[in-house]
Short mmCIF file of C-alpha atoms and ligand atoms in Angstrom, two decimals:
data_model
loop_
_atom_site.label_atom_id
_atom_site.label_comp_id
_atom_site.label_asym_id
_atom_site.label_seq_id
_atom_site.Cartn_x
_atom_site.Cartn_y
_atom_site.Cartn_z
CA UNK N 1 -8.05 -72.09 -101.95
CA UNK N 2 -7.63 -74.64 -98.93
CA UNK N 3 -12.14 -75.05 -98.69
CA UNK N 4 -15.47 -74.62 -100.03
CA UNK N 5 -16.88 -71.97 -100.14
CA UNK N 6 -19.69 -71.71 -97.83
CA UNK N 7 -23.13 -69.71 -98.68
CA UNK N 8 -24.50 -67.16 -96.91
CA UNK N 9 -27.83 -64.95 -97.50
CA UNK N 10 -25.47 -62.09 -96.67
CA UNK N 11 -22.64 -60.72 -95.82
CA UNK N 12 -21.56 -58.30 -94.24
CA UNK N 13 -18.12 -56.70 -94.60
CA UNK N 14 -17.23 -54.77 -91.24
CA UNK N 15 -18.77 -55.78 -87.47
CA UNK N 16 -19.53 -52.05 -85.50
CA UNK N 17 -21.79 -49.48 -85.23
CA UNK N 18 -23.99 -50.19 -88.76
CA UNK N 19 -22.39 -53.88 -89.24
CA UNK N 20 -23.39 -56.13 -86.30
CA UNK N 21 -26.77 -54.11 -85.98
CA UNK N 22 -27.93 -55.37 -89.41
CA UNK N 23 -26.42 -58.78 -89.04
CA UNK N 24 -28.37 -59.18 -85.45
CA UNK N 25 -31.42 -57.88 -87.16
CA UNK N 26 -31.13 -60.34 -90.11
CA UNK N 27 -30.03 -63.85 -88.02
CA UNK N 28 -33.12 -63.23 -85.87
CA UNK N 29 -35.17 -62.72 -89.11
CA UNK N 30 -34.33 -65.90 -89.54
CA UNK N 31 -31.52 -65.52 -92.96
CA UNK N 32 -27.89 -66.94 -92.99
CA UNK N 33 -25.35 -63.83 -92.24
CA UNK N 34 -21.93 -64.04 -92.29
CA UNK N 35 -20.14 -60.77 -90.74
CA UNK N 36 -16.31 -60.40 -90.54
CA UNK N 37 -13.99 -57.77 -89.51
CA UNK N 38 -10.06 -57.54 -89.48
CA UNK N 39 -10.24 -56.16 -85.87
CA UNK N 40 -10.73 -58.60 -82.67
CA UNK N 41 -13.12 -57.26 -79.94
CA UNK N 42 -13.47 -55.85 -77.79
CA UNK N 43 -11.70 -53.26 -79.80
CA UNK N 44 -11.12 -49.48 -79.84
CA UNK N 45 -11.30 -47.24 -82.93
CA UNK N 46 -10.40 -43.35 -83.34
CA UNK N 47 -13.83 -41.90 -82.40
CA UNK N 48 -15.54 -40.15 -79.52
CA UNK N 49 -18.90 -41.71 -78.99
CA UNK N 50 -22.08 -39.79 -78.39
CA UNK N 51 -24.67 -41.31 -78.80
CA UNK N 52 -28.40 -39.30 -79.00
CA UNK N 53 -31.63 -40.41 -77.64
CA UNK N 54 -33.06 -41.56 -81.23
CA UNK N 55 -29.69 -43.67 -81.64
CA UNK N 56 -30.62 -44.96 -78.05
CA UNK N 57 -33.81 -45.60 -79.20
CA UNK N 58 -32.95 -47.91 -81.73
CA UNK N 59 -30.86 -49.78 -79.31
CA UNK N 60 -34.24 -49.86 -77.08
CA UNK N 61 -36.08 -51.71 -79.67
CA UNK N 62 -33.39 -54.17 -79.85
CA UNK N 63 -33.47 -54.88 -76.67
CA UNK N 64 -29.73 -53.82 -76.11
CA UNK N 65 -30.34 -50.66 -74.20
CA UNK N 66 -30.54 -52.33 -70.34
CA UNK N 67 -27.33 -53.97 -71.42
CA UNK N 68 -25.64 -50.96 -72.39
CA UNK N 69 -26.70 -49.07 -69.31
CA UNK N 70 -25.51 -52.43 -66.76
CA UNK N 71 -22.11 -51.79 -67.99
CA UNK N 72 -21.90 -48.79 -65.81
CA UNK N 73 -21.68 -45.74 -68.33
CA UNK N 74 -23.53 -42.68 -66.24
CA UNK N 75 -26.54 -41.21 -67.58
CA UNK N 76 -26.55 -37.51 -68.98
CA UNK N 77 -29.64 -35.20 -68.91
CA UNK N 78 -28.69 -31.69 -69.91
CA UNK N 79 -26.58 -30.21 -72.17
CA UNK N 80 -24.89 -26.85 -72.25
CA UNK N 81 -23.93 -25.54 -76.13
CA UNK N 82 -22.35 -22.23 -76.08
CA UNK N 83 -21.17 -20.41 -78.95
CA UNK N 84 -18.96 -16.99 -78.06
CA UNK N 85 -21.35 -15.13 -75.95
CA UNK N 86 -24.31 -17.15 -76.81
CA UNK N 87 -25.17 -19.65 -74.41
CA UNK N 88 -27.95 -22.34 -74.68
CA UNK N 89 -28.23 -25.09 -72.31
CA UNK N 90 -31.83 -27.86 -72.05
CA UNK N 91 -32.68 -31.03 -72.86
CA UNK N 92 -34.77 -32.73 -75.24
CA UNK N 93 -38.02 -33.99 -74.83
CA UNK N 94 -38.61 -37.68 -74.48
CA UNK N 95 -37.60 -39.44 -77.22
CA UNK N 96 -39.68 -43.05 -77.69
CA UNK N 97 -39.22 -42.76 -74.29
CA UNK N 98 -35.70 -41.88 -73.96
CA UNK N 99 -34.79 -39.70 -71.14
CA UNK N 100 -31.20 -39.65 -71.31
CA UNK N 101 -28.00 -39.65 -73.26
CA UNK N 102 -24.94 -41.58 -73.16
CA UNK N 103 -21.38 -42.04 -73.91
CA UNK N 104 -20.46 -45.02 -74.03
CA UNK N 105 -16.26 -46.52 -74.59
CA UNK N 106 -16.49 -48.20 -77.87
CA UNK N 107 -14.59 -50.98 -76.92
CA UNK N 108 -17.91 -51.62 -74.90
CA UNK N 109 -20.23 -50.50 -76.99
CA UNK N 110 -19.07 -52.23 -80.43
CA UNK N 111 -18.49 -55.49 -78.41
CA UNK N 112 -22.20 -55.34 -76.61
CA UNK N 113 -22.95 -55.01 -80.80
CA UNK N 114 -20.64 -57.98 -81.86
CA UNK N 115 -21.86 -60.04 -78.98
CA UNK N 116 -25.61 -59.41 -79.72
CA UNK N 117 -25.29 -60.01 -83.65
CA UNK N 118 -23.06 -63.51 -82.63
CA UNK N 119 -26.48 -64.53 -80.16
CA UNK N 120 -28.88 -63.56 -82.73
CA UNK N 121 -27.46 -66.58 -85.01
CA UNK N 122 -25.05 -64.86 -87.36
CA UNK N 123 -21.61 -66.09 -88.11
CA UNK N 124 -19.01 -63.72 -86.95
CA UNK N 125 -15.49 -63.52 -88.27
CA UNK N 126 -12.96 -61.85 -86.10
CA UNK N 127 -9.39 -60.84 -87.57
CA UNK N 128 -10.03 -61.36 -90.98
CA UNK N 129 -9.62 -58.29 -93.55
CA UNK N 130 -11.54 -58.81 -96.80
CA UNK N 131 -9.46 -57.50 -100.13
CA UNK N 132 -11.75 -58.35 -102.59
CA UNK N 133 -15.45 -58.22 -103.77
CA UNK N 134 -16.39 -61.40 -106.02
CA UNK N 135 -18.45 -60.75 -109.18
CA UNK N 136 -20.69 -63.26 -111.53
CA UNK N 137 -20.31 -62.55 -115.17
CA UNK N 138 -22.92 -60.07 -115.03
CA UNK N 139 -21.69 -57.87 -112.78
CA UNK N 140 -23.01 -59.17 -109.75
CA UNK N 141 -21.70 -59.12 -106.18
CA UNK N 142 -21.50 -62.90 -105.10
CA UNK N 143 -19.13 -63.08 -101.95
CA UNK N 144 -15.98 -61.83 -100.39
CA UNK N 145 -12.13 -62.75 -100.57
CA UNK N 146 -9.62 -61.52 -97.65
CA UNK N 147 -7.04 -63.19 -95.20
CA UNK N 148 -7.03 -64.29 -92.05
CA UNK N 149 -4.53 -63.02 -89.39
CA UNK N 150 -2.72 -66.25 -90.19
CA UNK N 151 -2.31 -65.23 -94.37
CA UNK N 152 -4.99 -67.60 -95.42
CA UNK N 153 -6.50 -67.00 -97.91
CA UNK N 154 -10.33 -67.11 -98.00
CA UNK N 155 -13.29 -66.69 -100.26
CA UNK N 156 -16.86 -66.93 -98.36
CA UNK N 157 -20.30 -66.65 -101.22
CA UNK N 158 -23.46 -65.05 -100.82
CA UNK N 159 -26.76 -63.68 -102.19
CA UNK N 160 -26.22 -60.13 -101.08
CA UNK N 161 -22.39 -58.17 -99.99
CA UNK N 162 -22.94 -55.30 -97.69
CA UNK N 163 -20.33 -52.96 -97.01
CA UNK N 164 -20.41 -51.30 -93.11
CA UNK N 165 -16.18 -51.07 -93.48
CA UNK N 166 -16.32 -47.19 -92.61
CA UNK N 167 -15.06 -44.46 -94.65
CA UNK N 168 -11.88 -46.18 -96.38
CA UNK N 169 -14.16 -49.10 -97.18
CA UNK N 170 -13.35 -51.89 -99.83
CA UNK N 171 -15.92 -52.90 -100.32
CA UNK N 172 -17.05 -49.18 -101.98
CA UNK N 173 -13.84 -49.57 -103.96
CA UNK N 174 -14.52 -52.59 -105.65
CA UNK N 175 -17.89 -51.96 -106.51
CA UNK N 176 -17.00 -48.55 -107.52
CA UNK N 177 -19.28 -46.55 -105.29
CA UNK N 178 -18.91 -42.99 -106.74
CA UNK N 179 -19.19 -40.33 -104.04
CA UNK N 180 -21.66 -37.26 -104.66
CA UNK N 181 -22.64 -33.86 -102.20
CA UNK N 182 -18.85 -34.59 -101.22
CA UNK N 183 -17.68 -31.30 -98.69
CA UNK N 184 -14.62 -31.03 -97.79
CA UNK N 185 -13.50 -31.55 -93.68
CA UNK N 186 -12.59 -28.24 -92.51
CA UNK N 187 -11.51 -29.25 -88.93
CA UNK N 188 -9.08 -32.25 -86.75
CA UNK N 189 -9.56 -33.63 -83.85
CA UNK N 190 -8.13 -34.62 -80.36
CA UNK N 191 -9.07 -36.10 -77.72
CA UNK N 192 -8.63 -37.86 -74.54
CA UNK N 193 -9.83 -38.94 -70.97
CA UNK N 194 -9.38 -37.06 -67.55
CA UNK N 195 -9.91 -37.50 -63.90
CA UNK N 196 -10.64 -35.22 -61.59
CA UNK N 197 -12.92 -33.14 -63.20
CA UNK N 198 -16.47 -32.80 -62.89
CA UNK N 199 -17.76 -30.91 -65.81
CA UNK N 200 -21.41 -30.67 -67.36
CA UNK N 201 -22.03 -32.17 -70.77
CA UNK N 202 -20.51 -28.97 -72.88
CA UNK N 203 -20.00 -27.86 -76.17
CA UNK N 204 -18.38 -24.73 -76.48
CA UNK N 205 -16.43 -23.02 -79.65
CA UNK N 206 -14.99 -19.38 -79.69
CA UNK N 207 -12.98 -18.15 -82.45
CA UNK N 208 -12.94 -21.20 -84.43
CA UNK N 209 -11.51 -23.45 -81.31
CA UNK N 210 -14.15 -25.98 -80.04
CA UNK N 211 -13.92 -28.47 -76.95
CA UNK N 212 -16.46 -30.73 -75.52
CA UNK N 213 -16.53 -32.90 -72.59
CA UNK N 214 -19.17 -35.47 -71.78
CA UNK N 215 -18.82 -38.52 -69.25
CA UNK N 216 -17.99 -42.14 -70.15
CA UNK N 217 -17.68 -45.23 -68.54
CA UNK N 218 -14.90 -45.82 -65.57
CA UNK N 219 -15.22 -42.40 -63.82
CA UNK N 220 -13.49 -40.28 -67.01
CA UNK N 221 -14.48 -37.59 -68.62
CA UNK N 222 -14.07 -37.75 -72.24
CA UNK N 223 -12.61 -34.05 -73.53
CA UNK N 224 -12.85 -33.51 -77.11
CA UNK N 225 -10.64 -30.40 -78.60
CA UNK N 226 -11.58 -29.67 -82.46
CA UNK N 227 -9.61 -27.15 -84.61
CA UNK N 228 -9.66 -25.63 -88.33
CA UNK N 229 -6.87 -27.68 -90.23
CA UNK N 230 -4.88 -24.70 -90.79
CA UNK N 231 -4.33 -25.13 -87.04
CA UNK N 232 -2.51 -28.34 -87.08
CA UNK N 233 1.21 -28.02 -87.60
CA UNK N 234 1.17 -25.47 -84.76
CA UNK N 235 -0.74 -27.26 -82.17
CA UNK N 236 0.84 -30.31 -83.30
CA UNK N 237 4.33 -29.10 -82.14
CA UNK N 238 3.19 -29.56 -78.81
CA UNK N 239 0.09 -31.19 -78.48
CA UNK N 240 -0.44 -30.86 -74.31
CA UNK N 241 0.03 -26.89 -74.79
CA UNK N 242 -2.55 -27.03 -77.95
CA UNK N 243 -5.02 -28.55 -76.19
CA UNK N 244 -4.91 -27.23 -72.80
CA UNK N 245 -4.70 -23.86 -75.22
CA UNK N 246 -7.94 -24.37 -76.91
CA UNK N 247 -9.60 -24.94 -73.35
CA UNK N 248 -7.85 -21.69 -71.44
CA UNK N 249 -9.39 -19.50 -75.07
CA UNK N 250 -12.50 -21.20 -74.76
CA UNK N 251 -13.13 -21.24 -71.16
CA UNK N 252 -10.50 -19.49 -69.00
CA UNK N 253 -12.21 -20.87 -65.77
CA UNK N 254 -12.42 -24.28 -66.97
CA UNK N 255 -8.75 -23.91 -68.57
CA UNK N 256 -7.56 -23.36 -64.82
CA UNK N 257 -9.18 -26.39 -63.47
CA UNK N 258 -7.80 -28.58 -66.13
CA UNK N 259 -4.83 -27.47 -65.39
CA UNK N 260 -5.50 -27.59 -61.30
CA UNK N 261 -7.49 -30.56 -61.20
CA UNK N 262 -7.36 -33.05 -64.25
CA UNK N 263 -5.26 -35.77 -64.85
CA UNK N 264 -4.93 -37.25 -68.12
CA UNK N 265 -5.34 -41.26 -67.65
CA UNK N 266 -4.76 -42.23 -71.63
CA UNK N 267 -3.00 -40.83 -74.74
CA UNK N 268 -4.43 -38.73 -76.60
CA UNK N 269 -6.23 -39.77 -79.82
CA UNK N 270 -5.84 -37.77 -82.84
CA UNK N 271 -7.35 -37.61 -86.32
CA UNK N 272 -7.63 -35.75 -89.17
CA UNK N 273 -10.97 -37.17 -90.67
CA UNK N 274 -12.72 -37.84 -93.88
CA UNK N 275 -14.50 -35.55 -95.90
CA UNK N 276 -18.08 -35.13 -95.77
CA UNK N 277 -19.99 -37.51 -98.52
CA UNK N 278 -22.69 -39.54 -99.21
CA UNK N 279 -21.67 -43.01 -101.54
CA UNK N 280 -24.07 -44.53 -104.32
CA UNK N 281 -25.20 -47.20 -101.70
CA UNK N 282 -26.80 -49.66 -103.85
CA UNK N 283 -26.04 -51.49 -106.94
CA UNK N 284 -26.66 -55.13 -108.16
CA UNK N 285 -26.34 -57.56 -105.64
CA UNK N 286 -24.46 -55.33 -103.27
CA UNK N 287 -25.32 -52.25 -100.30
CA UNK N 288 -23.36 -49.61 -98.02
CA UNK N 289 -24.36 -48.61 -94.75
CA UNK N 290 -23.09 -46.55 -91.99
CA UNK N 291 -19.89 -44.54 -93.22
CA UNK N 292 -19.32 -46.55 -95.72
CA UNK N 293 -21.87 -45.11 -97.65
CA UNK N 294 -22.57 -41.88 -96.15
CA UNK N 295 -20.04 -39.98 -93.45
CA UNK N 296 -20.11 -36.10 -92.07
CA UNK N 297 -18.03 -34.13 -89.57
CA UNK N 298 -17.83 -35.36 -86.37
CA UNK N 299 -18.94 -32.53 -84.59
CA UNK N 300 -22.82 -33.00 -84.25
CA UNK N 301 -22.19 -36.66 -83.33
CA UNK N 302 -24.49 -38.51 -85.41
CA UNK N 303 -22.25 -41.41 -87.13
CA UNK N 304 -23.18 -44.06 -84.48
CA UNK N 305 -26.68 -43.07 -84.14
CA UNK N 306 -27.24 -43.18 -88.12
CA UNK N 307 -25.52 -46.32 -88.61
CA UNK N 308 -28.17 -47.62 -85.95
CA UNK N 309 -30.96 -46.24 -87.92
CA UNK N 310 -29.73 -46.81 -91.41
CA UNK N 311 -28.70 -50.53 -90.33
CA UNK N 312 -32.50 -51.37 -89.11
CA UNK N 313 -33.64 -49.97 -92.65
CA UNK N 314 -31.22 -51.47 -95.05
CA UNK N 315 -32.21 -54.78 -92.50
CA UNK N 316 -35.85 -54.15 -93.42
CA UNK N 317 -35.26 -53.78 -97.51
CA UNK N 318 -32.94 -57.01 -97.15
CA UNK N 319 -35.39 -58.87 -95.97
CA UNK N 320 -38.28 -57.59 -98.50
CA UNK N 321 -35.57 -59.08 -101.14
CA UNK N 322 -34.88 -62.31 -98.75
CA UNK N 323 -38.05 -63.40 -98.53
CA UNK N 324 -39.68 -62.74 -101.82
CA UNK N 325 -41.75 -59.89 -101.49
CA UNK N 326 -39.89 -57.68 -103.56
CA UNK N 327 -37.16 -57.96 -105.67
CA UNK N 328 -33.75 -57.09 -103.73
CA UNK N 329 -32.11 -54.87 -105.62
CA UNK N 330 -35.51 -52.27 -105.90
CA UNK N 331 -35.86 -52.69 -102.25
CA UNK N 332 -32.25 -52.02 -101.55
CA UNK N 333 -32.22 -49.13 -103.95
CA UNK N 334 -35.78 -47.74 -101.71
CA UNK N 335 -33.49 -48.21 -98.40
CA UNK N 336 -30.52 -45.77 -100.20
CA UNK N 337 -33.82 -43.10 -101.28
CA UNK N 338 -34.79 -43.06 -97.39
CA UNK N 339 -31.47 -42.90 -96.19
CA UNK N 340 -30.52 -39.80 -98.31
CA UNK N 341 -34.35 -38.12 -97.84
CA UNK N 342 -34.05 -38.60 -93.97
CA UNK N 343 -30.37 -37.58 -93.46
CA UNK N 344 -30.26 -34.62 -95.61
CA UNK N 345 -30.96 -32.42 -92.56
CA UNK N 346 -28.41 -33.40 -89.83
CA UNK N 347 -25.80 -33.52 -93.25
CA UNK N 348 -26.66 -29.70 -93.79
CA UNK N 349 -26.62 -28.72 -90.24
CA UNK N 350 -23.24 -31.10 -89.75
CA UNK N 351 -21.38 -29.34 -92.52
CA UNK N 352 -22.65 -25.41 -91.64
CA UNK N 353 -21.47 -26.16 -87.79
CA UNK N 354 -17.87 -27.27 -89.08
CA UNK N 355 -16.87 -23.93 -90.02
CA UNK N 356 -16.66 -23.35 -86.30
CA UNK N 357 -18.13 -20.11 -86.58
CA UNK N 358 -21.83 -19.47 -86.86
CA UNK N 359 -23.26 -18.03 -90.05
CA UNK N 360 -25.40 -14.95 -89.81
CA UNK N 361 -28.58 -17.24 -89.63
CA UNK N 362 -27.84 -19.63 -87.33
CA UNK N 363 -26.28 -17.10 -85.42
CA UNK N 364 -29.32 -15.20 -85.50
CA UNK N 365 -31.47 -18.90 -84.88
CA UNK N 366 -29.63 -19.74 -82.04
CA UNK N 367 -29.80 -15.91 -80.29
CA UNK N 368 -33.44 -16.35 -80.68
CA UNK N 369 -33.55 -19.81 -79.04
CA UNK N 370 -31.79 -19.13 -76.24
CA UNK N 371 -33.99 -16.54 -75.24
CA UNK N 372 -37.45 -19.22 -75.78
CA UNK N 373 -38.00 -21.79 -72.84
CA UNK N 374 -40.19 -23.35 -75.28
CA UNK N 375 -37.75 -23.29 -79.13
CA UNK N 376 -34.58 -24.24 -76.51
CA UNK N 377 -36.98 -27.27 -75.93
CA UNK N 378 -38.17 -28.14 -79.59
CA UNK N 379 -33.67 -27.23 -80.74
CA UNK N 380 -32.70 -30.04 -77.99
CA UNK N 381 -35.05 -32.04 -79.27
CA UNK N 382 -34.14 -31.58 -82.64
CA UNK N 383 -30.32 -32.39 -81.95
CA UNK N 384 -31.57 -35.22 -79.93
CA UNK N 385 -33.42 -37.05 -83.31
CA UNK N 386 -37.15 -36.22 -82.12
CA UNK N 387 -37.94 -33.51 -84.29
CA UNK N 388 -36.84 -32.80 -88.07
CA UNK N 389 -34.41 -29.93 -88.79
CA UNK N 390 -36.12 -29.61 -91.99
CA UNK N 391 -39.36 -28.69 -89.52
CA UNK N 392 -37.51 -26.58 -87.13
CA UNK N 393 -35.56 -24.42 -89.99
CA UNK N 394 -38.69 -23.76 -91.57
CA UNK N 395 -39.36 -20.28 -92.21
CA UNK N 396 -42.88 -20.41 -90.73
CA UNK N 397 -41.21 -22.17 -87.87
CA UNK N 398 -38.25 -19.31 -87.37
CA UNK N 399 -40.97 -16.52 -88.33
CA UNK N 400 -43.04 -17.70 -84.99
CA UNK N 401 -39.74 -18.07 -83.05
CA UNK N 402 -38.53 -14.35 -84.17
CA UNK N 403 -42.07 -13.01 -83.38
CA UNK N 404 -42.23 -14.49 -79.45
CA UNK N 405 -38.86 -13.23 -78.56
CA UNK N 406 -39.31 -9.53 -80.82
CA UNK N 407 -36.36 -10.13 -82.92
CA UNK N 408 -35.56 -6.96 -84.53
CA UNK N 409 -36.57 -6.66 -88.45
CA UNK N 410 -32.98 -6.53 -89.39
CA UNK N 411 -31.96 -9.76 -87.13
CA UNK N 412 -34.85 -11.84 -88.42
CA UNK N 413 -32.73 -14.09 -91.20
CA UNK N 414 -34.76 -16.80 -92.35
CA UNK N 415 -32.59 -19.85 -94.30
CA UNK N 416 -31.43 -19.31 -97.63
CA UNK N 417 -33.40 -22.15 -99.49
CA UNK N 418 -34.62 -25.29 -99.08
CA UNK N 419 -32.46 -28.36 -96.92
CA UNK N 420 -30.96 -25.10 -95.37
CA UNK N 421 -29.08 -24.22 -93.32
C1 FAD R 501 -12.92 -38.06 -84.18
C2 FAD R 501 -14.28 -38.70 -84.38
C3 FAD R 501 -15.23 -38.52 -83.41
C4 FAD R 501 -16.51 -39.07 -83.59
N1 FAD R 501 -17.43 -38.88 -82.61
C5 FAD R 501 -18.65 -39.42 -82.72
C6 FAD R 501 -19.62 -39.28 -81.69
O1 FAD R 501 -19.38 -38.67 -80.62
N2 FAD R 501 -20.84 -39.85 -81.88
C7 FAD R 501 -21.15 -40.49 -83.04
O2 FAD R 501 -22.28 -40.96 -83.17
N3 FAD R 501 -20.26 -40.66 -84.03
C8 FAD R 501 -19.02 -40.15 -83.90
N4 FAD R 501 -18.10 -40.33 -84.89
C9 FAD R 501 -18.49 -41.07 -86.10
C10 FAD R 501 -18.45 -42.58 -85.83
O3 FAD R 501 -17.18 -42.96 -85.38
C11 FAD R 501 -18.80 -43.33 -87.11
O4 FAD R 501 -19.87 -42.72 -87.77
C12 FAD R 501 -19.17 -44.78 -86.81
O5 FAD R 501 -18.10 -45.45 -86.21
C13 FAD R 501 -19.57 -45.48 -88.10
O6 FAD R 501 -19.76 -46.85 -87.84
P1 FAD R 501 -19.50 -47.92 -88.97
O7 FAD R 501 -19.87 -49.22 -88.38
O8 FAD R 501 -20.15 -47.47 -90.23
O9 FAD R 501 -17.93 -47.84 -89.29
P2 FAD R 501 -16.69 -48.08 -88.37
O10 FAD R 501 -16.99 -47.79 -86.95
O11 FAD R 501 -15.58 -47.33 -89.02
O12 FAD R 501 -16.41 -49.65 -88.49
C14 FAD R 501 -15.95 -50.22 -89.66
C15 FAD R 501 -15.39 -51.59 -89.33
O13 FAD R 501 -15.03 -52.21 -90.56
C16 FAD R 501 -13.82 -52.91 -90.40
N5 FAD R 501 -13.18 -53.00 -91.69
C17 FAD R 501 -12.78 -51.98 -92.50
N6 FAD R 501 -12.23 -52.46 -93.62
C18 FAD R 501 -12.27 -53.80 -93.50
C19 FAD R 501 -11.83 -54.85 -94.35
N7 FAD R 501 -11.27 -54.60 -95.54
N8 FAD R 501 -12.00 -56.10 -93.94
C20 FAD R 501 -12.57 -56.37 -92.75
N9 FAD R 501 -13.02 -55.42 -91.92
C21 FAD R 501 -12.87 -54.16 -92.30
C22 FAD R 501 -13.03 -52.08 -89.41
O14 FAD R 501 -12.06 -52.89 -88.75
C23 FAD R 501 -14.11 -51.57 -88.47
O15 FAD R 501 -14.28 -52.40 -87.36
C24 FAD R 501 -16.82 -39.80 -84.76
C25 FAD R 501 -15.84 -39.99 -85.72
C26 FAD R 501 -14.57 -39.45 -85.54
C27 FAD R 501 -13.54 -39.68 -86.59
#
């Protein structure tokens, strides 16, 4: 060991979307945060990036949302979903004030983070990739051990360890965060940016083949193709033909512009991702947050906008425990409660929309929304984070919506039980 360790409140094992949110929110509380990561920003990771208005929101309240919009990323205000012949397109309502969506390139949006947690006072680590969790005798998280990009060796000690290292995190390992609801991913991904074209903000599936596009930063629009796995070897084996495929079955018209208009400016970006899970997220002297302790299909877009949310209240809990007014470990353990109370809905909704096909009741849901000015409202607002799922899948809720549109008896399908769909 080549120098003493230093001592930190808390650290904090990974610097993105749930990382640098809760070290920023800590260093201006006024505690000692160290937060390292093995990548050097600004810095890209396998992920589109969606962001919805109560995600925004978050980054309102921080004071990081004017910065986000100066860098130039265009401003979205309706979306289209359409589903086979069912088509729904709206926006939400206001969300604290939100208006508008974004997509912003994470190498901008994760530095914006990095840089904001670095101003706020905390210590942050670039290219260093932690191996180890240290322990006390009784069990306790005390600190981190990893490497530098040079092969040092280094051990840093703290009060509190937090793991935001995403879903293959270490820090999970070492404390031996057992994984529960676990669901296995059904679907891959590709993805990639284009010029020329100058489609809405879309979601569109048909016959278990999904794209959607959405505008980023630089002019490009950001088109995301997502298949059942039992697709991949085949669209694999030529991955230009799979995707332009999935478009053309999709949306012929829009097929025949890609082809006619767009130009590919980047690789493509591939993944087949993690399982859906939640992670015990608490234990003695140690936390998870973002996907290190809790990750779902990527097709709702919510992993960014929960690691916001779930950052700020694992932020709040730490400093309860920081500052005396509860002890840590019972206020860390309410933060992983709340997490798991609030989340349950989008998780439900996240993993029934995977199967790329609608079941019978959100198929019958969604026909019934699309004919309501007023539901299409309250279901954007929903998927934008201003209204719980919980609320709107409610059978009194779905009983009112079936009534107002005169939804046949045999069409009205309420959900099968409670945390449906
Ligand atoms: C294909 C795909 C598309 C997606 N699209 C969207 C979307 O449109 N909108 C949305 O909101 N979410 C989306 N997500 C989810 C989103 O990417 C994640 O939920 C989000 O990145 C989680 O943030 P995080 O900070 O918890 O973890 P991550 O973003 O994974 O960051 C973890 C960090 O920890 C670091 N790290 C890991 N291990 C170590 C170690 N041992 N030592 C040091 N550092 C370490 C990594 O370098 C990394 O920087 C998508 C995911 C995928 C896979």
């Amino acid at each position: 060991m080549t120098d003493v360790p230093p001592s930190f409140d808390v650290i904090v094992v990974g610097a993105r979307c749930a990382g640098s949110p809760l070290a920023m929110l800590l260093a201006r509380r006024g505690h000692r945060v160290l937060v390292v990561d093995r990548a050097s920003f600004p810095s890209d990771t396998v992920s589109t990036h969606f962001l919805h208005q109560s995600g925004l929101a978050r980054l309102n309240a921080w004071g990081l949302l004017d910065r986000l919009r100066k860098t130039g990323v265009p401003p979205l205000r309706q979306m289209l979903f359409v589903n086979g012949d069912l088509s729904v397109s709206g926006f939400a309502d206001p969300i604290d004030g939100i208006t508008e969506v974004y997509c912003p390139r994470r190498t901008v949006l994760d530095s914006l983070l990095v840089d904001a947690a670095r101003e706020a006072g905390a210590e942050v680590i670039e290219r260093f990739g932690v191996d180890d969790v240290l322990f006390d005798d009784d069990g306790r998280a005390v600190g981190i051990r990893g490497t530098t990009s040079d092969g040092v060796e280094r051990e840093f000690r703290g009060r509190f360890v937090v793991g935001a290292d995403g879903v293959n995190s270490v820090v999970a390992a070492r404390v031996g965060a057992e994984a529960y609801r676990t669901v296995p991913a059904t679907g891959f991904v590709y993805y990639s940016y284009f010029s020329g074209l100058d489609w809405d903000y879309q979601n569109r599936t048909r016959d278990e083949r999904q794209f959607a596009s959405c505008w980023t930063h630089d002019d490009l629009m950001m088109v995301v193709v997502m298949r059942k796995r039992d697709a991949y070897r085949e669209f694999r084996a030529d991955v230009d033909a799979g995707f332009q495929g999935v478009i053309d079955h999709v949306a012929p018209d829009l097929g025949a512009d890609l082809r006619a208009r767009g130009r590919r400016e980047e690789p493509f970006r591939a993944i087949h991702y993690a399982d859906n899970y939640y992670r015990r997220s608490h234990g003695p002297g140690w936390a998870l947050v973002g996907d290190a302790g809790y990750h779902k299909d990527p097709l709702t877009g919510y992993g960014i906008t929960d690691a916001f949310v779930h950052a700020e209240l694992l932020a709040d809990a730490l400093h309860l425990g920081l500052s005396g007014a509860e002890p840590i470990d019972e206020a860390v353990a309410g933060y992983a409660r709340r997490r798991d109370r609030d989340s349950a809905g989008v998780f439900n909704l996240t993993v029934a929309m995977s199967e790329l096909t609608l079941s019978p009741f959100l198929g019958a849901v969604l026909t019934a929304v699309s004919q309501s000015p007023g539901y299409r409202q309250k279901f954007f607002t929903m998927v934008g984070g201003g209204y719980p799922s919980e609320e709107f899948f409610a059978p009194h809720n779905l009983a009112a919506l079936y009534d107002e549109v005169g939804t046949p008896a045999a069409g009205r399908i309420l959900p099968a039980g409670a945390g449906a769909p």
